[in-house]
Amino acid sequence: MDFDAIVVGSGITGGWVAKELCERGVKTLLLERGRNVEHKVDYLDFAAPWQVPNRGRVPEEEKAQHYAIQGTNYAFNSASKQWWVRDSEHPYSTPPDRPFSWIRGYHLGGRSITWGRQTYRLSDYDFGAGRRDGKSIDWPIRYADLSPWYDRVERFAGVSGSNEGLEQLPDGQFMAPMGLNCLERAFKDKVEEIHPTRRVTVARCAHLTEPTAEHIALGRGPCQMRNVCDRGCGYGAYFSSLSATLPAAKKTGNLTIVTDAIVERLDYDHAKRRVSGVRVIDANTRQGKSYQARVVFLCASTIGTAQILLSSRSEFFPNGLANRSDAVGRYLMDHVVGLGAVGTHPGFLDRYYYGRRPSGFYLPRYANITENEDVDFLRGFAFQGYTSRSSWSRGGNEVGVGAELKQKLRTPGRWEMRLVGFGEMLPRADNRVTLDEKRIDKWGIPLVHIDCTHGENERLLGERANRDAAAMLAAAGFENIQANGPVRPPGHSVHEMGTARMGLDPATSVLNRYNRTHDVANLFVTDGSCMASSGTANPSLTYMALSARAANYAADLLTSGEI
Ligand SMILES: Cc1cc2nc3c(=O)[nH]c(=O)nc-3n(C[C@H](O)[C@H](O)[C@H](O)COP(=O)(O)OP(=O)(O)OC[C@H]3O[C@@H](n4cnc5c(N)ncnc54)[C@H](O)[C@@H]3O)c2cc1C
Ligand code: SF4
């Protein structure tokens, strides 16, 4: 064996697995398909506004040629461009009438650099949803199984937020919250007065507001409220693999990182029922190589992991490795986005906010929990909220030159509030990732084909989310209210998940309650593909907690000699 463990992917989940394994004394190889990134050195967060090309805009021609999909994401701009793959170099296919936005970053740290850092726990409303309504497989765990791991992850990552005592949004280990501004406080008061079953709270986000000695020892510092996080953060103030998990793993002396290493497939030893090798192609030289370890973790993100498993066909697994259930690649989910509404407020013109708080507020799910009358859909939706004063929002919206522009900029414009809805998507077997048998990429790996649509339940809950958002804004005195829409194609919320789901029954699921594949003893999957249902909350905190839990479980098995 070259190593005790191999982890594929260095993003949010791979970083956590590597850290936990290394801290348990496990010699770990981390394989990353993208280039190396030097934390702090390679970021553009210290560029002055006038140093950012085109005030953040990427020329339309370049977008159309290289970033047709990535360029549709809100965080794609000329200062963050290096964190997005070129669609022209990393194609995939979809049916012509069923687009799917596969948003990716291939580099050390993965999308932990570009993520929006919103961190919410799931609850037993989510883990028990399938058991209650039968519309998704039952999770093999409940909130109590994950709660200590959420604690561990929040403490280490550093999450600011406010405890609210809500069953559907469990409390956590939070540093000081960032605080609501005057308009948000007024909105909160009004919404909670009219709807005592709804709650408006400051966003929970993975930013250090009160760094601990452990954070500081890793070179991390407090958030400066600059709101240029999508460029990377030289203060290490928000959680990423590069600011937090990988430095912690390196400290142990047990971590080896190989970048530009594209995992093509896993080899399977049927006699031992184990993965016997991880085959890699060098991204630059296209040379092949194989690594061996006692245990293998796939953390290549939901679709990347499905691609590796489906490519790892053998005599014993003709449909792809660990795929006796035929669930690998199926049940692809995302959150429904393009929901909610925006409005302007005529008041509070003498009030402003201090700094550029890099987050907003949150209105957790209430439909089918605290409010279930007149509800014609299953599950629910939640809102993230953002406020600004229009002409002074980041980047500046005002167009013009000279004295006229300067004059316009003397006043910050009206207050604006946007409620951004995230709806739960039900899993369906025919929403799936397969391999395109006819086309390969420039490394000879079959392309991914993604066929995924929203269903009737998503349509119904989306309509309700739009109605509710507009009604709440109107009740709080907003004007010029417009729906956010249209509903975006799946993938657009970048919460893709479900393609190797956890479950109790090996006939219908890929992973057991510890994220270990039912079929292959030394193979674990801890990225979003493990999710049995999507919930409404942003999922990465749950991926992290599951990753930390599974890594420690695997470390126990390595210690006992079981694997
Ligand atoms: C703009 C944006 C905002 C977001 N906001 C939020 C948010 O607020 N809250 C939230 O919870 N989530 C958010 N997300 C989603 C979040 O980024 C993902 O859920 C999370 O990064 C998934 O972690 P992961 O480890 O599975 O994948 P990634 O972080 O994408 O990491 C996967 C890694 O695997 C590597 N890889 C892939 N294939 C291979 C291969 N074959 N061989 C070797 N390496 C491979 C990739 O290069 C990558 O580095 C956001 C994402 C984006 C882009
Ligand atoms: S707002 Fe905070 S986390 Fe974001 S770039 Fe600035 S210091 Fe870093």
PDB file of N, CA and C in Angstrom, residues 524-563:
ATOM      1  N   PHE A 524     -15.810   4.732   0.552  1.00  0.00           N
ATOM      2  CA  PHE A 524     -16.739   5.684   1.182  1.00  0.00           C
ATOM      3  C   PHE A 524     -17.013   6.832   0.199  1.00  0.00           C
ATOM      4  N   VAL A 525     -18.204   7.402   0.306  1.00  0.00           N
ATOM      5  CA  VAL A 525     -18.561   8.594  -0.484  1.00  0.00           C
ATOM      6  C   VAL A 525     -19.181   9.603   0.476  1.00  0.00           C
ATOM      7  N   THR A 526     -18.620  10.809   0.556  1.00  0.00           N
ATOM      8  CA  THR A 526     -19.186  11.763   1.533  1.00  0.00           C
ATOM      9  C   THR A 526     -19.556  13.104   0.922  1.00  0.00           C
ATOM     10  N   ASP A 527     -19.470  13.249  -0.398  1.00  0.00           N
ATOM     11  CA  ASP A 527     -19.941  14.529  -0.949  1.00  0.00           C
ATOM     12  C   ASP A 527     -21.461  14.495  -1.066  1.00  0.00           C
ATOM     13  N   GLY A 528     -22.018  15.491  -1.734  1.00  0.00           N
ATOM     14  CA  GLY A 528     -23.470  15.628  -1.789  1.00  0.00           C
ATOM     15  C   GLY A 528     -24.181  14.462  -2.430  1.00  0.00           C
ATOM     16  N   SER A 529     -23.449  13.584  -3.100  1.00  0.00           N
ATOM     17  CA  SER A 529     -24.140  12.444  -3.709  1.00  0.00           C
ATOM     18  C   SER A 529     -24.789  11.555  -2.660  1.00  0.00           C
ATOM     19  N   CYS A 530     -24.356  11.666  -1.407  1.00  0.00           N
ATOM     20  CA  CYS A 530     -24.893  10.776  -0.367  1.00  0.00           C
ATOM     21  C   CYS A 530     -26.291  11.170   0.101  1.00  0.00           C
ATOM     22  N   MET A 531     -26.793  12.335  -0.311  1.00  0.00           N
ATOM     23  CA  MET A 531     -28.019  12.869   0.291  1.00  0.00           C
ATOM     24  C   MET A 531     -29.267  12.103  -0.151  1.00  0.00           C
ATOM     25  N   ALA A 532     -30.068  11.705   0.831  1.00  0.00           N
ATOM     26  CA  ALA A 532     -31.288  10.948   0.539  1.00  0.00           C
ATOM     27  C   ALA A 532     -32.453  11.874   0.201  1.00  0.00           C
ATOM     28  N   SER A 533     -32.400  13.105   0.684  1.00  0.00           N
ATOM     29  CA  SER A 533     -33.381  14.126   0.287  1.00  0.00           C
ATOM     30  C   SER A 533     -32.697  15.474   0.447  1.00  0.00           C
ATOM     31  N   SER A 534     -33.297  16.528  -0.120  1.00  0.00           N
ATOM     32  CA  SER A 534     -32.523  17.774  -0.196  1.00  0.00           C
ATOM     33  C   SER A 534     -32.794  18.757   0.936  1.00  0.00           C
ATOM     34  N   GLY A 535     -33.926  18.627   1.628  1.00  0.00           N
ATOM     35  CA  GLY A 535     -34.270  19.664   2.607  1.00  0.00           C
ATOM     36  C   GLY A 535     -34.382  21.008   1.905  1.00  0.00           C
ATOM     37  N   THR A 536     -34.464  22.084   2.698  1.00  0.00           N
ATOM     38  CA  THR A 536     -34.506  23.408   2.063  1.00  0.00           C
ATOM     39  C   THR A 536     -33.245  24.206   2.367  1.00  0.00           C
ATOM     40  N   ALA A 537     -32.453  23.748   3.350  1.00  0.00           N
ATOM     41  CA  ALA A 537     -31.301  24.540   3.782  1.00  0.00           C
ATOM     42  C   ALA A 537     -30.101  24.272   2.881  1.00  0.00           C
ATOM     43  N   ASN A 538     -29.215  25.246   2.808  1.00  0.00           N
ATOM     44  CA  ASN A 538     -27.977  25.065   2.045  1.00  0.00           C
ATOM     45  C   ASN A 538     -27.252  23.849   2.607  1.00  0.00           C
ATOM     46  N   PRO A 539     -26.749  22.976   1.746  1.00  0.00           N
ATOM     47  CA  PRO A 539     -26.391  21.637   2.221  1.00  0.00           C
ATOM     48  C   PRO A 539     -24.959  21.436   2.719  1.00  0.00           C
ATOM     49  N   SER A 540     -24.046  22.365   2.461  1.00  0.00           N
ATOM     50  CA  SER A 540     -22.627  22.015   2.659  1.00  0.00           C
ATOM     51  C   SER A 540     -22.279  21.711   4.112  1.00  0.00           C
ATOM     52  N   LEU A 541     -22.954  22.369   5.063  1.00  0.00           N
ATOM     53  CA  LEU A 541     -22.665  22.067   6.470  1.00  0.00           C
ATOM     54  C   LEU A 541     -22.979  20.595   6.755  1.00  0.00           C
ATOM     55  N   THR A 542     -24.057  20.104   6.168  1.00  0.00           N
ATOM     56  CA  THR A 542     -24.421  18.696   6.361  1.00  0.00           C
ATOM     57  C   THR A 542     -23.393  17.784   5.690  1.00  0.00           C
ATOM     58  N   TYR A 543     -22.936  18.157   4.502  1.00  0.00           N
ATOM     59  CA  TYR A 543     -21.883  17.349   3.861  1.00  0.00           C
ATOM     60  C   TYR A 543     -20.651  17.279   4.772  1.00  0.00           C
ATOM     61  N   MET A 544     -20.325  18.433   5.380  1.00  0.00           N
ATOM     62  CA  MET A 544     -19.117  18.473   6.227  1.00  0.00           C
ATOM     63  C   MET A 544     -19.277  17.572   7.440  1.00  0.00           C
ATOM     64  N   ALA A 545     -20.453  17.659   8.091  1.00  0.00           N
ATOM     65  CA  ALA A 545     -20.676  16.848   9.287  1.00  0.00           C
ATOM     66  C   ALA A 545     -20.636  15.360   8.929  1.00  0.00           C
ATOM     67  N   LEU A 546     -21.258  15.005   7.793  1.00  0.00           N
ATOM     68  CA  LEU A 546     -21.239  13.594   7.373  1.00  0.00           C
ATOM     69  C   LEU A 546     -19.808  13.154   7.038  1.00  0.00           C
ATOM     70  N   SER A 547     -19.033  14.055   6.434  1.00  0.00           N
ATOM     71  CA  SER A 547     -17.652  13.718   6.067  1.00  0.00           C
ATOM     72  C   SER A 547     -16.804  13.470   7.306  1.00  0.00           C
ATOM     73  N   ALA A 548     -16.943  14.359   8.294  1.00  0.00           N
ATOM     74  CA  ALA A 548     -16.149  14.207   9.518  1.00  0.00           C
ATOM     75  C   ALA A 548     -16.528  12.906  10.233  1.00  0.00           C
ATOM     76  N   ARG A 549     -17.820  12.626  10.261  1.00  0.00           N
ATOM     77  CA  ARG A 549     -18.308  11.410  10.943  1.00  0.00           C
ATOM     78  C   ARG A 549     -17.795  10.163  10.234  1.00  0.00           C
ATOM     79  N   ALA A 550     -17.900  10.157   8.905  1.00  0.00           N
ATOM     80  CA  ALA A 550     -17.473   8.971   8.152  1.00  0.00           C
ATOM     81  C   ALA A 550     -15.964   8.768   8.260  1.00  0.00           C
ATOM     82  N   ALA A 551     -15.206   9.861   8.240  1.00  0.00           N
ATOM     83  CA  ALA A 551     -13.745   9.730   8.314  1.00  0.00           C
ATOM     84  C   ALA A 551     -13.334   9.124   9.646  1.00  0.00           C
ATOM     85  N   ASN A 552     -13.983   9.553  10.711  1.00  0.00           N
ATOM     86  CA  ASN A 552     -13.641   8.988  12.026  1.00  0.00           C
ATOM     87  C   ASN A 552     -14.068   7.533  12.144  1.00  0.00           C
ATOM     88  N   TYR A 553     -15.178   7.204  11.509  1.00  0.00           N
ATOM     89  CA  TYR A 553     -15.612   5.808  11.487  1.00  0.00           C
ATOM     90  C   TYR A 553     -14.584   4.958  10.732  1.00  0.00           C
ATOM     91  N   ALA A 554     -14.136   5.465   9.587  1.00  0.00           N
ATOM     92  CA  ALA A 554     -13.133   4.720   8.810  1.00  0.00           C
ATOM     93  C   ALA A 554     -11.825   4.592   9.587  1.00  0.00           C
ATOM     94  N   ALA A 555     -11.460   5.656  10.302  1.00  0.00           N
ATOM     95  CA  ALA A 555     -10.222   5.588  11.097  1.00  0.00           C
ATOM     96  C   ALA A 555     -10.347   4.498  12.163  1.00  0.00           C
ATOM     97  N   ASP A 556     -11.536   4.361  12.749  1.00  0.00           N
ATOM     98  CA  ASP A 556     -11.762   3.274  13.726  1.00  0.00           C
ATOM     99  C   ASP A 556     -11.566   1.915  13.054  1.00  0.00           C
ATOM    100  N   LEU A 557     -12.108   1.775  11.841  1.00  0.00           N
ATOM    101  CA  LEU A 557     -11.996   0.486  11.140  1.00  0.00           C
ATOM    102  C   LEU A 557     -10.543   0.191  10.770  1.00  0.00           C
ATOM    103  N   LEU A 558      -9.803   1.242  10.415  1.00  0.00           N
ATOM    104  CA  LEU A 558      -8.379   1.034  10.099  1.00  0.00           C
ATOM    105  C   LEU A 558      -7.632   0.599  11.353  1.00  0.00           C
ATOM    106  N   THR A 559      -7.955   1.228  12.468  1.00  0.00           N
ATOM    107  CA  THR A 559      -7.280   0.889  13.725  1.00  0.00           C
ATOM    108  C   THR A 559      -7.587  -0.545  14.136  1.00  0.00           C
ATOM    109  N   SER A 560      -8.851  -0.930  13.978  1.00  0.00           N
ATOM    110  CA  SER A 560      -9.222  -2.285  14.413  1.00  0.00           C
ATOM    111  C   SER A 560      -8.772  -3.352  13.418  1.00  0.00           C
ATOM    112  N   GLY A 561      -8.335  -2.908  12.237  1.00  0.00           N
ATOM    113  CA  GLY A 561      -7.873  -3.861  11.220  1.00  0.00           C
ATOM    114  C   GLY A 561      -8.992  -4.415  10.369  1.00  0.00           C
ATOM    115  N   GLU A 562     -10.208  -3.871  10.525  1.00  0.00           N
ATOM    116  CA  GLU A 562     -11.323  -4.397   9.736  1.00  0.00           C
ATOM    117  C   GLU A 562     -11.191  -4.054   8.255  1.00  0.00           C
ATOM    118  N   ILE A 563     -10.534  -2.933   7.968  1.00  0.00           N
ATOM    119  CA  ILE A 563     -10.269  -2.619   6.548  1.00  0.00           C
ATOM    120  C   ILE A 563      -8.783  -2.298   6.372  1.00  0.00           C
TER     121      ILE A 563
END
